[in-house]
PDB file of C-alpha atoms in Angstrom:
ATOM      1  CA  UNK A   1      82.948   8.377  39.988  1.00 66.00           C
ATOM      2  CA  UNK A   2      81.384   5.179  38.777  1.00 84.00           C
ATOM      3  CA  UNK A   3      83.098   3.316  35.956  1.00 91.00           C
ATOM      4  CA  UNK A   4      81.475   2.081  32.777  1.00 95.00           C
ATOM      5  CA  UNK A   5      83.407   0.021  30.249  1.00 96.00           C
ATOM      6  CA  UNK A   6      82.733  -0.897  26.652  1.00 98.00           C
ATOM      7  CA  UNK A   7      84.121  -3.644  24.497  1.00 97.00           C
ATOM      8  CA  UNK A   8      85.447  -3.544  21.898  1.00 97.00           C
ATOM      9  CA  UNK A   9      86.800  -0.009  21.693  1.00 97.00           C
ATOM     10  CA  UNK A  10      86.832  -0.211  17.918  1.00 97.00           C
ATOM     11  CA  UNK A  11      85.737  -2.706  15.306  1.00 97.00           C
ATOM     12  CA  UNK A  12      85.961  -3.015  11.549  1.00 97.00           C
ATOM     13  CA  UNK A  13      83.589  -5.390   9.804  1.00 96.00           C
ATOM     14  CA  UNK A  14      82.347  -6.284   6.369  1.00 96.00           C
ATOM     15  CA  UNK A  15      78.971  -5.150   5.139  1.00 97.00           C
ATOM     16  CA  UNK A  16      76.262  -7.653   5.984  1.00 97.00           C
ATOM     17  CA  UNK A  17      77.859  -9.012   9.143  1.00 97.00           C
ATOM     18  CA  UNK A  18      76.661  -8.483  12.708  1.00 97.00           C
ATOM     19  CA  UNK A  19      78.609  -6.778  15.440  1.00 97.00           C
ATOM     20  CA  UNK A  20      78.046  -7.028  19.200  1.00 97.00           C
ATOM     21  CA  UNK A  21      79.092  -4.275  21.587  1.00 98.00           C
ATOM     22  CA  UNK A  22      79.183  -4.831  25.334  1.00 97.00           C
ATOM     23  CA  UNK A  23      78.580  -2.226  28.018  1.00 96.00           C
ATOM     24  CA  UNK A  24      79.432  -3.006  31.637  1.00 96.00           C
ATOM     25  CA  UNK A  25      79.029  -1.078  34.855  1.00 93.00           C
ATOM     26  CA  UNK A  26      82.120  -2.123  36.787  1.00 93.00           C
ATOM     27  CA  UNK A  27      81.502  -0.927  40.335  1.00 88.00           C
ATOM     28  CA  UNK A  28      77.762  -0.425  40.557  1.00 87.00           C
ATOM     29  CA  UNK A  29      74.531  -2.039  39.481  1.00 88.00           C
ATOM     30  CA  UNK A  30      72.542  -0.344  36.769  1.00 86.00           C
ATOM     31  CA  UNK A  31      68.884  -1.117  36.348  1.00 82.00           C
ATOM     32  CA  UNK A  32      68.844   1.107  33.304  1.00 87.00           C
ATOM     33  CA  UNK A  33      71.428   1.631  30.603  1.00 92.00           C
ATOM     34  CA  UNK A  34      71.264   3.871  27.578  1.00 93.00           C
ATOM     35  CA  UNK A  35      72.711   3.528  24.084  1.00 96.00           C
ATOM     36  CA  UNK A  36      73.738   6.556  22.041  1.00 97.00           C
ATOM     37  CA  UNK A  37      75.149   7.038  18.573  1.00 97.00           C
ATOM     38  CA  UNK A  38      77.338   9.911  17.456  1.00 97.00           C
ATOM     39  CA  UNK A  39      78.220  10.750  13.866  1.00 95.00           C
ATOM     40  CA  UNK A  40      81.243  12.963  13.076  1.00 92.00           C
ATOM     41  CA  UNK A  41      80.859  16.582  14.137  1.00 90.00           C
ATOM     42  CA  UNK A  42      77.420  15.880  15.600  1.00 93.00           C
ATOM     43  CA  UNK A  43      76.055  15.553  19.093  1.00 93.00           C
ATOM     44  CA  UNK A  44      75.053  12.338  20.812  1.00 95.00           C
ATOM     45  CA  UNK A  45      71.693  10.913  19.774  1.00 95.00           C
ATOM     46  CA  UNK A  46      69.874   8.542  22.089  1.00 95.00           C
ATOM     47  CA  UNK A  47      69.026   5.270  20.379  1.00 96.00           C
ATOM     48  CA  UNK A  48      67.357   3.266  23.117  1.00 95.00           C
ATOM     49  CA  UNK A  49      66.832   2.773  26.808  1.00 91.00           C
ATOM     50  CA  UNK A  50      67.768  -0.650  28.094  1.00 89.00           C
ATOM     51  CA  UNK A  51      66.064  -2.030  31.199  1.00 85.00           C
ATOM     52  CA  UNK A  52      67.330  -5.096  33.016  1.00 83.00           C
ATOM     53  CA  UNK A  53      65.110  -8.061  32.414  1.00 82.00           C
ATOM     54  CA  UNK A  54      62.740  -6.369  29.996  1.00 84.00           C
ATOM     55  CA  UNK A  55      62.564  -5.158  26.431  1.00 88.00           C
ATOM     56  CA  UNK A  56      64.394  -2.043  25.417  1.00 92.00           C
ATOM     57  CA  UNK A  57      62.593   1.179  24.567  1.00 92.00           C
ATOM     58  CA  UNK A  58      63.702   2.593  21.228  1.00 95.00           C
ATOM     59  CA  UNK A  59      63.681   6.210  20.161  1.00 95.00           C
ATOM     60  CA  UNK A  60      61.665   7.211  17.140  1.00 95.00           C
ATOM     61  CA  UNK A  61      63.390   6.314  13.914  1.00 94.00           C
ATOM     62  CA  UNK A  62      65.659   3.639  15.403  1.00 96.00           C
ATOM     63  CA  UNK A  63      65.020   0.179  13.961  1.00 94.00           C
ATOM     64  CA  UNK A  64      64.587  -2.294  16.791  1.00 93.00           C
ATOM     65  CA  UNK A  65      65.202  -5.274  14.505  1.00 95.00           C
ATOM     66  CA  UNK A  66      68.481  -3.838  13.340  1.00 96.00           C
ATOM     67  CA  UNK A  67      69.819  -2.706  16.697  1.00 97.00           C
ATOM     68  CA  UNK A  68      69.190  -5.558  19.115  1.00 96.00           C
ATOM     69  CA  UNK A  69      69.606  -4.703  22.767  1.00 95.00           C
ATOM     70  CA  UNK A  70      69.864  -7.201  25.590  1.00 91.00           C
ATOM     71  CA  UNK A  71      70.162  -6.280  29.263  1.00 89.00           C
ATOM     72  CA  UNK A  72      70.530  -9.632  30.910  1.00 83.00           C
ATOM     73  CA  UNK A  73      72.023  -8.508  34.215  1.00 90.00           C
ATOM     74  CA  UNK A  74      72.395  -5.413  36.354  1.00 89.00           C
ATOM     75  CA  UNK A  75      75.939  -4.877  35.092  1.00 93.00           C
ATOM     76  CA  UNK A  76      75.782  -5.823  31.417  1.00 94.00           C
ATOM     77  CA  UNK A  77      73.934  -4.566  28.368  1.00 94.00           C
ATOM     78  CA  UNK A  78      74.746  -5.508  24.789  1.00 96.00           C
ATOM     79  CA  UNK A  79      73.989  -3.817  21.496  1.00 97.00           C
ATOM     80  CA  UNK A  80      74.089  -5.938  18.356  1.00 97.00           C
ATOM     81  CA  UNK A  81      74.142  -4.191  15.008  1.00 97.00           C
ATOM     82  CA  UNK A  82      72.660  -6.768  12.658  1.00 97.00           C
ATOM     83  CA  UNK A  83      73.482  -6.877   8.956  1.00 96.00           C
ATOM     84  CA  UNK A  84      75.670  -3.822   9.280  1.00 97.00           C
ATOM     85  CA  UNK A  85      76.033  -1.440   6.359  1.00 96.00           C
ATOM     86  CA  UNK A  86      78.472   1.433   5.773  1.00 97.00           C
ATOM     87  CA  UNK A  87      75.871   3.972   6.937  1.00 96.00           C
ATOM     88  CA  UNK A  88      75.936   2.269  10.355  1.00 97.00           C
ATOM     89  CA  UNK A  89      79.535   3.343  10.786  1.00 97.00           C
ATOM     90  CA  UNK A  90      79.502   5.561  13.843  1.00 97.00           C
ATOM     91  CA  UNK A  91      80.642   6.038  17.424  1.00 98.00           C
ATOM     92  CA  UNK A  92      78.413   4.032  19.771  1.00 98.00           C
ATOM     93  CA  UNK A  93      78.356   5.052  23.419  1.00 98.00           C
ATOM     94  CA  UNK A  94      76.535   3.542  26.368  1.00 96.00           C
ATOM     95  CA  UNK A  95      75.710   5.042  29.732  1.00 94.00           C
ATOM     96  CA  UNK A  96      74.501   3.625  33.004  1.00 91.00           C
ATOM     97  CA  UNK A  97      72.670   5.279  35.850  1.00 82.00           C
ATOM     98  CA  UNK A  98      73.541   4.861  39.489  1.00 70.00           C
ATOM     99  CA  UNK A  99      69.880   4.976  40.395  1.00 66.00           C
ATOM    100  CA  UNK A 100      67.963   6.910  42.972  1.00 61.00           C
ATOM    101  CA  UNK A 101      66.691  10.446  43.232  1.00 55.00           C
ATOM    102  CA  UNK A 102      68.777  12.881  41.193  1.00 55.00           C
ATOM    103  CA  UNK A 103      70.830   9.998  39.896  1.00 74.00           C
ATOM    104  CA  UNK A 104      73.853  10.514  37.694  1.00 84.00           C
ATOM    105  CA  UNK A 105      74.595   8.734  34.458  1.00 88.00           C
ATOM    106  CA  UNK A 106      78.121   7.678  33.668  1.00 91.00           C
ATOM    107  CA  UNK A 107      79.303   7.001  30.156  1.00 95.00           C
ATOM    108  CA  UNK A 108      81.482   4.349  28.644  1.00 96.00           C
ATOM    109  CA  UNK A 109      84.482   5.258  26.491  1.00 97.00           C
ATOM    110  CA  UNK A 110      82.614   4.458  23.286  1.00 97.00           C
ATOM    111  CA  UNK A 111      83.002   1.951  20.453  1.00 98.00           C
ATOM    112  CA  UNK A 112      83.975   3.096  17.004  1.00 97.00           C
ATOM    113  CA  UNK A 113      82.393   0.962  14.303  1.00 98.00           C
ATOM    114  CA  UNK A 114      83.565   1.033  10.712  1.00 97.00           C
ATOM    115  CA  UNK A 115      81.613  -1.016   8.202  1.00 97.00           C
ATOM    116  CA  UNK A 116      83.361  -1.622   4.902  1.00 96.00           C
TER     117      UNK A 116
ATOM    118  CA  UNK B   1      62.861  18.020  29.368  1.00 68.00           C
ATOM    119  CA  UNK B   2      63.614  21.753  29.116  1.00 68.00           C
ATOM    120  CA  UNK B   3      65.733  22.943  26.228  1.00 90.00           C
ATOM    121  CA  UNK B   4      69.071  24.636  26.862  1.00 95.00           C
ATOM    122  CA  UNK B   5      70.977  27.303  24.954  1.00 96.00           C
ATOM    123  CA  UNK B   6      74.757  27.531  24.997  1.00 97.00           C
ATOM    124  CA  UNK B   7      77.295  29.549  23.010  1.00 97.00           C
ATOM    125  CA  UNK B   8      78.779  27.562  20.171  1.00 97.00           C
ATOM    126  CA  UNK B   9      82.371  28.150  21.158  1.00 97.00           C
ATOM    127  CA  UNK B  10      84.592  29.905  23.682  1.00 98.00           C
ATOM    128  CA  UNK B  11      88.287  30.453  24.196  1.00 97.00           C
ATOM    129  CA  UNK B  12      90.117  30.598  27.494  1.00 97.00           C
ATOM    130  CA  UNK B  13      93.748  31.159  28.383  1.00 97.00           C
ATOM    131  CA  UNK B  14      95.432  28.421  30.352  1.00 97.00           C
ATOM    132  CA  UNK B  15      95.446  29.143  34.065  1.00 97.00           C
ATOM    133  CA  UNK B  16      92.459  31.442  33.852  1.00 97.00           C
ATOM    134  CA  UNK B  17      88.944  30.638  34.952  1.00 97.00           C
ATOM    135  CA  UNK B  18      86.614  29.388  32.241  1.00 98.00           C
ATOM    136  CA  UNK B  19      83.009  30.497  32.692  1.00 98.00           C
ATOM    137  CA  UNK B  20      80.559  28.608  30.517  1.00 98.00           C
ATOM    138  CA  UNK B  21      77.000  29.974  30.458  1.00 98.00           C
ATOM    139  CA  UNK B  22      73.785  28.075  29.848  1.00 98.00           C
ATOM    140  CA  UNK B  23      70.235  29.324  29.481  1.00 97.00           C
ATOM    141  CA  UNK B  24      67.336  27.089  30.477  1.00 96.00           C
ATOM    142  CA  UNK B  25      64.466  29.518  30.797  1.00 95.00           C
ATOM    143  CA  UNK B  26      61.742  26.834  30.610  1.00 93.00           C
ATOM    144  CA  UNK B  27      63.158  24.650  33.374  1.00 93.00           C
ATOM    145  CA  UNK B  28      60.628  23.015  35.681  1.00 90.00           C
ATOM    146  CA  UNK B  29      60.791  22.682  39.429  1.00 89.00           C
ATOM    147  CA  UNK B  30      61.688  18.996  39.313  1.00 85.00           C
ATOM    148  CA  UNK B  31      64.476  19.327  36.748  1.00 90.00           C
ATOM    149  CA  UNK B  32      68.160  19.266  37.557  1.00 91.00           C
ATOM    150  CA  UNK B  33      70.934  21.010  35.625  1.00 94.00           C
ATOM    151  CA  UNK B  34      73.687  18.594  34.575  1.00 94.00           C
ATOM    152  CA  UNK B  35      77.028  19.345  32.968  1.00 97.00           C
ATOM    153  CA  UNK B  36      79.035  16.857  30.973  1.00 97.00           C
ATOM    154  CA  UNK B  37      82.039  17.289  28.722  1.00 98.00           C
ATOM    155  CA  UNK B  38      83.326  15.290  25.820  1.00 97.00           C
ATOM    156  CA  UNK B  39      86.951  15.274  24.903  1.00 96.00           C
ATOM    157  CA  UNK B  40      87.568  14.333  21.304  1.00 90.00           C
ATOM    158  CA  UNK B  41      86.811  10.681  20.487  1.00 88.00           C
ATOM    159  CA  UNK B  42      85.870   9.795  24.062  1.00 95.00           C
ATOM    160  CA  UNK B  43      82.625   9.172  25.897  1.00 96.00           C
ATOM    161  CA  UNK B  44      81.109  12.097  27.807  1.00 96.00           C
ATOM    162  CA  UNK B  45      82.463  12.739  31.286  1.00 96.00           C
ATOM    163  CA  UNK B  46      80.190  13.773  34.128  1.00 94.00           C
ATOM    164  CA  UNK B  47      81.232  17.072  35.712  1.00 96.00           C
ATOM    165  CA  UNK B  48      78.585  18.296  38.133  1.00 95.00           C
ATOM    166  CA  UNK B  49      74.864  18.742  38.649  1.00 93.00           C
ATOM    167  CA  UNK B  50      72.551  20.806  40.812  1.00 94.00           C
ATOM    168  CA  UNK B  51      68.933  21.635  41.505  1.00 92.00           C
ATOM    169  CA  UNK B  52      68.891  25.175  42.879  1.00 92.00           C
ATOM    170  CA  UNK B  53      71.863  25.623  45.180  1.00 91.00           C
ATOM    171  CA  UNK B  54      75.358  26.341  43.929  1.00 95.00           C
ATOM    172  CA  UNK B  55      77.540  23.266  43.852  1.00 97.00           C
ATOM    173  CA  UNK B  56      81.274  22.682  43.882  1.00 97.00           C
ATOM    174  CA  UNK B  57      83.396  19.593  43.448  1.00 96.00           C
ATOM    175  CA  UNK B  58      86.990  18.823  42.574  1.00 95.00           C
ATOM    176  CA  UNK B  59      86.397  19.562  38.903  1.00 95.00           C
ATOM    177  CA  UNK B  60      84.212  22.644  38.800  1.00 98.00           C
ATOM    178  CA  UNK B  61      81.646  24.932  40.360  1.00 98.00           C
ATOM    179  CA  UNK B  62      78.060  25.311  39.243  1.00 98.00           C
ATOM    180  CA  UNK B  63      76.299  28.597  39.802  1.00 98.00           C
ATOM    181  CA  UNK B  64      72.523  28.549  39.307  1.00 97.00           C
ATOM    182  CA  UNK B  65      70.590  31.814  39.285  1.00 97.00           C
ATOM    183  CA  UNK B  66      67.860  32.294  41.846  1.00 95.00           C
ATOM    184  CA  UNK B  67      65.103  31.974  39.238  1.00 95.00           C
ATOM    185  CA  UNK B  68      66.903  28.866  37.895  1.00 96.00           C
ATOM    186  CA  UNK B  69      66.602  30.114  34.324  1.00 96.00           C
ATOM    187  CA  UNK B  70      70.318  30.090  33.720  1.00 97.00           C
ATOM    188  CA  UNK B  71      73.517  28.658  35.115  1.00 97.00           C
ATOM    189  CA  UNK B  72      77.271  28.970  34.751  1.00 98.00           C
ATOM    190  CA  UNK B  73      79.870  26.248  34.909  1.00 98.00           C
ATOM    191  CA  UNK B  74      83.180  27.500  36.243  1.00 98.00           C
ATOM    192  CA  UNK B  75      86.498  25.742  35.706  1.00 98.00           C
ATOM    193  CA  UNK B  76      88.650  27.703  38.152  1.00 97.00           C
ATOM    194  CA  UNK B  77      92.041  27.155  36.526  1.00 96.00           C
ATOM    195  CA  UNK B  78      91.654  25.889  32.978  1.00 97.00           C
ATOM    196  CA  UNK B  79      94.353  23.682  31.499  1.00 97.00           C
ATOM    197  CA  UNK B  80      94.930  22.447  27.971  1.00 97.00           C
ATOM    198  CA  UNK B  81      93.339  19.144  28.995  1.00 96.00           C
ATOM    199  CA  UNK B  82      90.060  20.970  29.615  1.00 97.00           C
ATOM    200  CA  UNK B  83      89.675  21.567  25.875  1.00 98.00           C
ATOM    201  CA  UNK B  84      86.423  19.785  25.065  1.00 98.00           C
ATOM    202  CA  UNK B  85      82.764  20.202  24.161  1.00 97.00           C
ATOM    203  CA  UNK B  86      80.744  21.060  27.260  1.00 98.00           C
ATOM    204  CA  UNK B  87      77.099  20.085  27.426  1.00 97.00           C
ATOM    205  CA  UNK B  88      74.531  21.671  29.708  1.00 97.00           C
ATOM    206  CA  UNK B  89      71.524  19.364  30.089  1.00 95.00           C
ATOM    207  CA  UNK B  90      68.309  19.818  32.001  1.00 93.00           C
ATOM    208  CA  UNK B  91      66.788  16.574  33.147  1.00 88.00           C
ATOM    209  CA  UNK B  92      63.893  15.371  35.238  1.00 82.00           C
ATOM    210  CA  UNK B  93      64.701  13.771  38.544  1.00 71.00           C
ATOM    211  CA  UNK B  94      64.227  10.081  39.074  1.00 65.00           C
ATOM    212  CA  UNK B  95      65.719   6.914  37.797  1.00 54.00           C
ATOM    213  CA  UNK B  96      65.814   6.130  34.078  1.00 62.00           C
ATOM    214  CA  UNK B  97      65.354   9.699  32.981  1.00 74.00           C
ATOM    215  CA  UNK B  98      67.222  10.101  29.700  1.00 81.00           C
ATOM    216  CA  UNK B  99      69.761  12.782  28.834  1.00 88.00           C
ATOM    217  CA  UNK B 100      69.107  14.856  25.729  1.00 89.00           C
ATOM    218  CA  UNK B 101      72.278  16.351  24.298  1.00 93.00           C
ATOM    219  CA  UNK B 102      72.294  19.648  22.458  1.00 92.00           C
ATOM    220  CA  UNK B 103      75.216  21.013  20.482  1.00 92.00           C
ATOM    221  CA  UNK B 104      77.165  22.194  23.527  1.00 96.00           C
ATOM    222  CA  UNK B 105      79.976  24.740  23.815  1.00 97.00           C
ATOM    223  CA  UNK B 106      83.340  23.963  22.316  1.00 97.00           C
ATOM    224  CA  UNK B 107      85.894  25.297  24.798  1.00 98.00           C
ATOM    225  CA  UNK B 108      89.379  25.844  23.464  1.00 98.00           C
ATOM    226  CA  UNK B 109      92.030  26.420  26.109  1.00 98.00           C
ATOM    227  CA  UNK B 110      95.122  28.114  24.742  1.00 96.00           C
ATOM    228  CA  UNK B 111      98.621  28.827  25.986  1.00 93.00           C
TER     229      UNK B 111
END
């Protein structure tokens, strides 16, 4: 299957700092990428849909000014958590679609963020 | 997208077939059934998807009932590495259609 990578795999930061997470589709081009967040013992929650060359679409309740998403190319989307606080500590996962009718989404390995 | 219902947890002995059921009684004609699994602390892994015909790949088989209101994911010979949370997701066709994750089924494969 298609491969999606994320970097970094884990990050620890101080409260108030910003953290950038990269999501790359390694062997295919992805017009659309998705960002999810998963808290312990919970399911994945979609945060936003990232479209190449345009603004991201955020789910209800997700602060667009806090979670900045950039999708500058067909293989790279970034999520920046601005002014991170301990409650932002979570597992952030991206996915990318292969496109087309009945397309499949492939997920990255996730980034674990711990804000102290 | 149609909502799905899955058992919270299941056990399976190693080497046996694991049959994971999913109900999606409100599925529409243009919605596919997708299965993903998530092993602890990893991103979800795509397993298989189908529209109305049964499907099989190297990982699993997907059996969809004729009325498409339910399906079963079959892992023919479960191993300890198949222990994971399995998600059944119904999703519209077409690019950029998001996946909505429910709580899934926690499959525990035992010796």
